[in-house]
């Protein structure tokens, strides 16, 4: 597709937000990914048609001799599903069009700490792309993600940056060592002290340890290297009594106070950042069919008709516009009395 990296970043963020709102069985992950990229192209002003994105995704699965064009009729129904999912993408994101691009700051940090551009810099840049396979972009700031990628790349190439590991100069980048490594970070919320952990480095190491074959950097280094770095960070965290996760919300019991039987567990577990398998459901429907039905069902549930949907965020403006439009749909009736002479019947 040859889209800029900012489009890729925005698409990944919308994809993660979409999966946090909608269950995996309601939409095919390929349709969700395509809709996320289609939405990101519009937001970043790098426009691409939905048929072009679908065609590129299809051609990746077949040989070059079997490639098809975007005008093929097979893309008619999927393209309609993608347009329908675009609205759900915006709803899932809360109409938040902001995104983070750590790549630009990452290059500045590499130059600031005098790191080799072809080794550490290139690895850190690839890590910034792999980072969007996790939920870290939804939790962290741009500077936090950039510093975490630079530090981990330096550890891989044995070019440890002592200033980064010690947390020096973080005030300049509006972050802290806590947000980079996964330690406590003091934050004032409603005049009370709460501790916010931000585990960017540990999220990356989890990705390279458990799903290294699906990443760019993970395949270039043995798994023992990532495990050794993870052990070092765990020892540092254990020495200072830093937890991996805090600020977690406990789920309410679904048994109304009674104990559950042995072997039962809550199936509504947290979703992983990895995509589910795109398989057929029990009734044999494909992911495209599910997306079409779900998109249509969402419109029916919302009481909307086919066509363009406008979202009004200002309630006063929506009320004024509704009053203006209502004048054109107002039914007015008038009654008239007319005298009509009746013709006399001929005898």
GROMACS .gro file of C-alpha atoms in nm:
model
  347
    1UNK     CA    1   0.000   0.000   0.000
    2UNK     CA    2   0.303   0.232   0.055
    3UNK     CA    3   0.131   0.440   0.322
    4UNK     CA    4   0.327   0.658   0.571
    5UNK     CA    5   0.412   0.516   0.911
    6UNK     CA    6   0.170   0.754   1.080
    7UNK     CA    7  -0.115   0.585   0.895
    8UNK     CA    8   0.004   0.248   1.026
    9UNK     CA    9   0.018   0.384   1.382
   10UNK     CA   10  -0.333   0.527   1.365
   11UNK     CA   11  -0.475   0.209   1.210
   12UNK     CA   12  -0.329  -0.009   1.488
   13UNK     CA   13  -0.472   0.218   1.758
   14UNK     CA   14  -0.820   0.207   1.602
   15UNK     CA   15  -0.795  -0.170   1.564
   16UNK     CA   16  -0.711  -0.218   1.933
   17UNK     CA   17  -0.989   0.015   2.045
   18UNK     CA   18  -1.237  -0.164   1.820
   19UNK     CA   19  -1.149  -0.504   1.967
   20UNK     CA   20  -1.182  -0.372   2.321
   21UNK     CA   21  -1.545  -0.275   2.251
   22UNK     CA   22  -1.664  -0.554   2.019
   23UNK     CA   23  -1.627  -0.927   2.074
   24UNK     CA   24  -1.413  -1.133   1.839
   25UNK     CA   25  -1.700  -1.352   1.720
   26UNK     CA   26  -1.903  -1.056   1.595
   27UNK     CA   27  -1.656  -0.939   1.329
   28UNK     CA   28  -1.381  -1.108   1.131
   29UNK     CA   29  -1.040  -0.979   1.228
   30UNK     CA   30  -0.947  -0.923   0.863
   31UNK     CA   31  -1.254  -0.703   0.816
   32UNK     CA   32  -1.174  -0.511   1.134
   33UNK     CA   33  -0.812  -0.458   1.026
   34UNK     CA   34  -0.922  -0.341   0.682
   35UNK     CA   35  -1.177  -0.101   0.828
   36UNK     CA   36  -0.915   0.035   1.071
   37UNK     CA   37  -0.674   0.103   0.785
   38UNK     CA   38  -0.952   0.257   0.576
   39UNK     CA   39  -1.043   0.490   0.864
   40UNK     CA   40  -0.679   0.577   0.933
   41UNK     CA   41  -0.623   0.671   0.569
   42UNK     CA   42  -0.903   0.926   0.595
   43UNK     CA   43  -0.784   1.067   0.927
   44UNK     CA   44  -0.421   1.102   0.815
   45UNK     CA   45  -0.524   1.241   0.475
   46UNK     CA   46  -0.364   0.950   0.284
   47UNK     CA   47  -0.681   0.841   0.109
   48UNK     CA   48  -0.732   0.491  -0.024
   49UNK     CA   49  -1.050   0.328  -0.148
   50UNK     CA   50  -1.191   0.035   0.044
   51UNK     CA   51  -1.168  -0.181  -0.268
   52UNK     CA   52  -0.797  -0.102  -0.300
   53UNK     CA   53  -0.730  -0.213   0.057
   54UNK     CA   54  -0.934  -0.531   0.014
   55UNK     CA   55  -0.759  -0.609  -0.313
   56UNK     CA   56  -0.415  -0.565  -0.155
   57UNK     CA   57  -0.509  -0.792   0.135
   58UNK     CA   58  -0.639  -1.058  -0.103
   59UNK     CA   59  -0.338  -1.047  -0.334
   60UNK     CA   60  -0.102  -1.109  -0.044
   61UNK     CA   61  -0.248  -1.457   0.000
   62UNK     CA   62  -0.200  -1.572  -0.360
   63UNK     CA   63   0.080  -1.582  -0.614
   64UNK     CA   64   0.160  -1.292  -0.842
   65UNK     CA   65   0.019  -1.478  -1.141
   66UNK     CA   66  -0.322  -1.498  -0.973
   67UNK     CA   67  -0.347  -1.133  -0.868
   68UNK     CA   68  -0.679  -0.962  -0.933
   69UNK     CA   69  -0.768  -0.596  -0.982
   70UNK     CA   70  -0.970  -0.380  -0.745
   71UNK     CA   71  -1.261  -0.374  -0.994
   72UNK     CA   72  -1.327  -0.744  -0.947
   73UNK     CA   73  -1.694  -0.813  -0.850
   74UNK     CA   74  -1.578  -1.028  -0.558
   75UNK     CA   75  -1.503  -0.710  -0.362
   76UNK     CA   76  -1.855  -0.564  -0.392
   77UNK     CA   77  -2.001  -0.704  -0.068
   78UNK     CA   78  -1.682  -0.675   0.142
   79UNK     CA   79  -1.643  -0.309   0.043
   80UNK     CA   80  -1.994  -0.238   0.173
   81UNK     CA   81  -1.906  -0.411   0.499
   82UNK     CA   82  -1.593  -0.198   0.537
   83UNK     CA   83  -1.787   0.125   0.491
   84UNK     CA   84  -2.036   0.007   0.754
   85UNK     CA   85  -1.759  -0.082   0.998
   86UNK     CA   86  -1.601   0.262   0.958
   87UNK     CA   87  -1.878   0.420   1.165
   88UNK     CA   88  -1.835   0.158   1.435
   89UNK     CA   89  -1.460   0.229   1.438
   90UNK     CA   90  -1.525   0.593   1.518
   91UNK     CA   91  -1.778   0.504   1.785
   92UNK     CA   92  -1.539   0.256   1.950
   93UNK     CA   93  -1.268   0.522   1.966
   94UNK     CA   94  -1.501   0.779   2.119
   95UNK     CA   95  -1.444   1.007   1.818
   96UNK     CA   96  -1.090   1.070   1.941
   97UNK     CA   97  -0.885   1.149   1.632
   98UNK     CA   98  -0.557   1.194   1.819
   99UNK     CA   99  -0.273   0.949   1.769
  100UNK     CA  100   0.090   0.914   1.873
  101UNK     CA  101   0.390   0.891   1.644
  102UNK     CA  102   0.702   0.790   1.842
  103UNK     CA  103   0.923   0.739   1.536
  104UNK     CA  104   1.019   1.105   1.495
  105UNK     CA  105   1.118   1.147   1.859
  106UNK     CA  106   1.293   0.809   1.852
  107UNK     CA  107   1.530   0.929   1.580
  108UNK     CA  108   1.602   1.245   1.778
  109UNK     CA  109   1.683   1.042   2.089
  110UNK     CA  110   1.920   0.817   1.896
  111UNK     CA  111   2.104   1.121   1.769
  112UNK     CA  112   2.101   1.290   2.110
  113UNK     CA  113   2.263   0.990   2.284
  114UNK     CA  114   2.510   0.934   1.994
  115UNK     CA  115   2.384   0.586   1.907
  116UNK     CA  116   2.474   0.412   1.583
  117UNK     CA  117   2.208   0.479   1.324
  118UNK     CA  118   2.247   0.153   1.131
  119UNK     CA  119   2.240  -0.080   1.433
  120UNK     CA  120   2.073   0.060   1.744
  121UNK     CA  121   1.873   0.322   1.557
  122UNK     CA  122   1.736   0.077   1.302
  123UNK     CA  123   1.647  -0.179   1.569
  124UNK     CA  124   1.473   0.084   1.781
  125UNK     CA  125   1.272   0.200   1.478
  126UNK     CA  126   1.156  -0.156   1.406
  127UNK     CA  127   1.068  -0.195   1.774
  128UNK     CA  128   0.844   0.109   1.752
  129UNK     CA  129   0.649  -0.074   1.483
  130UNK     CA  130   0.632  -0.395   1.687
  131UNK     CA  131   0.515  -0.192   1.987
  132UNK     CA  132   0.184  -0.130   1.810
  133UNK     CA  133   0.111  -0.502   1.835
  134UNK     CA  134   0.057  -0.446   2.207
  135UNK     CA  135  -0.174  -0.220   2.406
  136UNK     CA  136   0.112   0.012   2.500
  137UNK     CA  137   0.011   0.287   2.250
  138UNK     CA  138  -0.325   0.311   2.428
  139UNK     CA  139  -0.157   0.365   2.765
  140UNK     CA  140   0.167   0.555   2.708
  141UNK     CA  141   0.281   0.890   2.574
  142UNK     CA  142   0.499   0.944   2.268
  143UNK     CA  143   0.814   1.011   2.468
  144UNK     CA  144   0.763   0.703   2.688
  145UNK     CA  145   0.733   0.471   2.389
  146UNK     CA  146   1.033   0.624   2.213
  147UNK     CA  147   1.259   0.601   2.520
  148UNK     CA  148   1.155   0.240   2.587
  149UNK     CA  149   1.241   0.137   2.230
  150UNK     CA  150   1.579   0.312   2.242
  151UNK     CA  151   1.671   0.155   2.576
  152UNK     CA  152   1.571  -0.197   2.475
  153UNK     CA  153   1.755  -0.164   2.141
  154UNK     CA  154   2.066  -0.051   2.328
  155UNK     CA  155   2.045  -0.352   2.558
  156UNK     CA  156   2.017  -0.588   2.261
  157UNK     CA  157   2.329  -0.440   2.100
  158UNK     CA  158   2.512  -0.416   2.435
  159UNK     CA  159   2.520  -0.037   2.404
  160UNK     CA  160   2.349   0.041   2.732
  161UNK     CA  161   2.262   0.405   2.772
  162UNK     CA  162   2.335   0.479   3.138
  163UNK     CA  163   2.144   0.807   3.133
  164UNK     CA  164   1.826   0.635   3.016
  165UNK     CA  165   1.857   0.347   3.261
  166UNK     CA  166   1.916   0.592   3.546
  167UNK     CA  167   1.623   0.808   3.440
  168UNK     CA  168   1.830   1.122   3.387
  169UNK     CA  169   1.690   1.397   3.166
  170UNK     CA  170   1.339   1.253   3.164
  171UNK     CA  171   1.189   1.583   3.277
  172UNK     CA  172   1.290   1.729   2.944
  173UNK     CA  173   1.079   1.467   2.765
  174UNK     CA  174   0.785   1.497   3.008
  175UNK     CA  175   0.814   1.138   3.130
  176UNK     CA  176   0.975   0.937   3.410
  177UNK     CA  177   1.167   0.617   3.465
  178UNK     CA  178   0.853   0.472   3.618
  179UNK     CA  179   0.655   0.505   3.294
  180UNK     CA  180   0.932   0.350   3.086
  181UNK     CA  181   1.030   0.052   3.298
  182UNK     CA  182   0.698  -0.027   3.464
  183UNK     CA  183   0.730   0.122   3.808
  184UNK     CA  184   0.507   0.336   4.019
  185UNK     CA  185   0.425   0.680   3.890
  186UNK     CA  186   0.253   0.922   4.126
  187UNK     CA  187  -0.054   1.087   3.979
  188UNK     CA  188  -0.305   1.315   4.149
  189UNK     CA  189  -0.665   1.229   4.072
  190UNK     CA  190  -0.955   1.402   4.248
  191UNK     CA  191  -0.724   1.530   4.523
  192UNK     CA  192  -0.609   1.178   4.608
  193UNK     CA  193  -0.286   0.995   4.540
  194UNK     CA  194  -0.305   0.707   4.296
  195UNK     CA  195  -0.024   0.505   4.148
  196UNK     CA  196  -0.017   0.454   3.778
  197UNK     CA  197   0.211   0.183   3.632
  198UNK     CA  198   0.316   0.198   3.273
  199UNK     CA  199   0.494  -0.119   3.168
  200UNK     CA  200   0.624  -0.034   2.820
  201UNK     CA  201   0.952  -0.225   2.840
  202UNK     CA  202   0.785  -0.529   2.993
  203UNK     CA  203   0.510  -0.522   2.730
  204UNK     CA  204   0.774  -0.535   2.458
  205UNK     CA  205   0.958  -0.821   2.628
  206UNK     CA  206   0.633  -1.015   2.668
  207UNK     CA  207   0.572  -0.975   2.296
  208UNK     CA  208   0.922  -1.090   2.200
  209UNK     CA  209   0.914  -1.379   2.445
  210UNK     CA  210   0.575  -1.531   2.365
  211UNK     CA  211   0.506  -1.413   2.006
  212UNK     CA  212   0.850  -1.346   1.860
  213UNK     CA  213   0.772  -1.514   1.526
  214UNK     CA  214   0.502  -1.256   1.455
  215UNK     CA  215   0.734  -0.959   1.506
  216UNK     CA  216   1.012  -0.793   1.309
  217UNK     CA  217   1.284  -0.769   1.573
  218UNK     CA  218   1.200  -1.092   1.756
  219UNK     CA  219   1.311  -1.311   1.468
  220UNK     CA  220   1.654  -1.148   1.448
  221UNK     CA  221   1.764  -1.243   1.801
  222UNK     CA  222   1.749  -1.568   1.999
  223UNK     CA  223   1.487  -1.595   2.267
  224UNK     CA  224   1.757  -1.638   2.532
  225UNK     CA  225   1.863  -1.278   2.475
  226UNK     CA  226   1.519  -1.142   2.558
  227UNK     CA  227   1.488  -1.373   2.859
  228UNK     CA  228   1.821  -1.249   2.995
  229UNK     CA  229   1.709  -0.886   2.963
  230UNK     CA  230   1.377  -0.973   3.125
  231UNK     CA  231   1.555  -1.136   3.420
  232UNK     CA  232   1.767  -0.824   3.470
  233UNK     CA  233   1.463  -0.599   3.476
  234UNK     CA  234   1.274  -0.836   3.704
  235UNK     CA  235   1.560  -0.837   3.951
  236UNK     CA  236   1.566  -0.459   3.951
  237UNK     CA  237   1.189  -0.447   4.009
  238UNK     CA  238   1.201  -0.713   4.282
  239UNK     CA  239   1.479  -0.533   4.466
  240UNK     CA  240   1.265  -0.219   4.487
  241UNK     CA  241   0.935  -0.405   4.537
  242UNK     CA  242   0.780  -0.279   4.215
  243UNK     CA  243   0.471  -0.475   4.095
  244UNK     CA  244   0.407  -0.567   3.735
  245UNK     CA  245   0.048  -0.443   3.743
  246UNK     CA  246  -0.141  -0.218   3.982
  247UNK     CA  247  -0.453  -0.012   3.916
  248UNK     CA  248  -0.644  -0.319   3.802
  249UNK     CA  249  -1.020  -0.339   3.838
  250UNK     CA  250  -1.153  -0.649   4.010
  251UNK     CA  251  -1.446  -0.815   3.839
  252UNK     CA  252  -1.766  -0.852   4.029
  253UNK     CA  253  -1.874  -1.198   4.124
  254UNK     CA  254  -2.137  -1.344   3.892
  255UNK     CA  255  -2.252  -1.605   4.146
  256UNK     CA  256  -2.431  -1.365   4.384
  257UNK     CA  257  -2.209  -1.453   4.679
  258UNK     CA  258  -2.209  -1.831   4.632
  259UNK     CA  259  -1.896  -2.029   4.558
  260UNK     CA  260  -1.855  -2.175   4.214
  261UNK     CA  261  -1.786  -2.538   4.145
  262UNK     CA  262  -1.431  -2.661   4.095
  263UNK     CA  263  -1.297  -2.621   3.745
  264UNK     CA  264  -1.520  -2.331   3.644
  265UNK     CA  265  -1.374  -2.004   3.534
  266UNK     CA  266  -1.489  -1.676   3.388
  267UNK     CA  267  -1.474  -1.696   3.010
  268UNK     CA  268  -1.483  -1.317   2.976
  269UNK     CA  269  -1.109  -1.285   3.018
  270UNK     CA  270  -0.908  -0.987   2.899
  271UNK     CA  271  -0.832  -0.985   2.531
  272UNK     CA  272  -0.479  -1.034   2.412
  273UNK     CA  273  -0.322  -0.791   2.166
  274UNK     CA  274  -0.300  -1.072   1.911
  275UNK     CA  275  -0.568  -1.119   1.649
  276UNK     CA  276  -0.800  -1.421   1.672
  277UNK     CA  277  -0.816  -1.690   1.409
  278UNK     CA  278  -1.036  -1.605   1.111
  279UNK     CA  279  -1.244  -1.923   1.103
  280UNK     CA  280  -1.601  -2.006   1.010
  281UNK     CA  281  -1.859  -2.012   1.284
  282UNK     CA  282  -2.083  -2.310   1.359
  283UNK     CA  283  -2.350  -2.213   1.104
  284UNK     CA  284  -2.091  -2.185   0.825
  285UNK     CA  285  -2.103  -1.809   0.780
  286UNK     CA  286  -1.789  -1.630   0.675
  287UNK     CA  287  -1.637  -1.329   0.848
  288UNK     CA  288  -1.759  -1.098   0.570
  289UNK     CA  289  -2.117  -1.223   0.616
  290UNK     CA  290  -2.091  -1.170   0.990
  291UNK     CA  291  -1.963  -0.817   0.937
  292UNK     CA  292  -2.246  -0.734   0.698
  293UNK     CA  293  -2.511  -0.871   0.933
  294UNK     CA  294  -2.359  -0.709   1.239
  295UNK     CA  295  -2.326  -0.372   1.067
  296UNK     CA  296  -2.685  -0.392   0.948
  297UNK     CA  297  -2.801  -0.506   1.291
  298UNK     CA  298  -2.630  -0.210   1.454
  299UNK     CA  299  -2.823   0.027   1.230
  300UNK     CA  300  -3.152  -0.148   1.308
  301UNK     CA  301  -3.087  -0.140   1.682
  302UNK     CA  302  -3.007   0.228   1.668
  303UNK     CA  303  -3.323   0.299   1.470
  304UNK     CA  304  -3.132   0.441   1.177
  305UNK     CA  305  -3.206   0.415   0.809
  306UNK     CA  306  -2.972   0.349   0.522
  307UNK     CA  307  -2.765   0.648   0.421
  308UNK     CA  308  -2.523   0.894   0.568
  309UNK     CA  309  -2.521   0.932   0.946
  310UNK     CA  310  -2.426   1.266   1.107
  311UNK     CA  311  -2.299   1.286   1.464
  312UNK     CA  312  -2.371   1.608   1.654
  313UNK     CA  313  -2.158   1.654   1.966
  314UNK     CA  314  -2.313   1.987   2.076
  315UNK     CA  315  -2.661   1.923   2.225
  316UNK     CA  316  -2.774   2.284   2.185
  317UNK     CA  317  -2.680   2.289   1.819
  318UNK     CA  318  -2.856   1.958   1.764
  319UNK     CA  319  -3.171   2.091   1.932
  320UNK     CA  320  -3.170   2.408   1.721
  321UNK     CA  321  -3.112   2.214   1.401
  322UNK     CA  322  -3.393   1.974   1.488
  323UNK     CA  323  -3.634   2.264   1.537
  324UNK     CA  324  -3.536   2.419   1.204
  325UNK     CA  325  -3.577   2.092   1.015
  326UNK     CA  326  -3.909   2.018   1.187
  327UNK     CA  327  -4.064   2.321   1.018
  328UNK     CA  328  -4.027   2.155   0.680
  329UNK     CA  329  -4.194   1.833   0.795
  330UNK     CA  330  -4.483   2.000   0.975
  331UNK     CA  331  -4.820   1.887   0.843
  332UNK     CA  332  -5.073   2.169   0.811
  333UNK     CA  333  -5.437   2.109   0.728
  334UNK     CA  334  -5.703   2.364   0.637
  335UNK     CA  335  -6.078   2.313   0.597
  336UNK     CA  336  -6.285   2.493   0.331
  337UNK     CA  337  -6.661   2.493   0.282
  338UNK     CA  338  -6.774   2.517  -0.079
  339UNK     CA  339  -7.134   2.531  -0.193
  340UNK     CA  340  -7.207   2.310  -0.487
  341UNK     CA  341  -7.531   2.327  -0.680
  342UNK     CA  342  -7.694   1.994  -0.741
  343UNK     CA  343  -7.842   1.929  -1.080
  344UNK     CA  344  -8.213   1.851  -1.093
  345UNK     CA  345  -8.301   1.505  -1.209
  346UNK     CA  346  -8.488   1.480  -1.533
  347UNK     CA  347  -8.827   1.310  -1.503
   0.00000   0.00000   0.00000
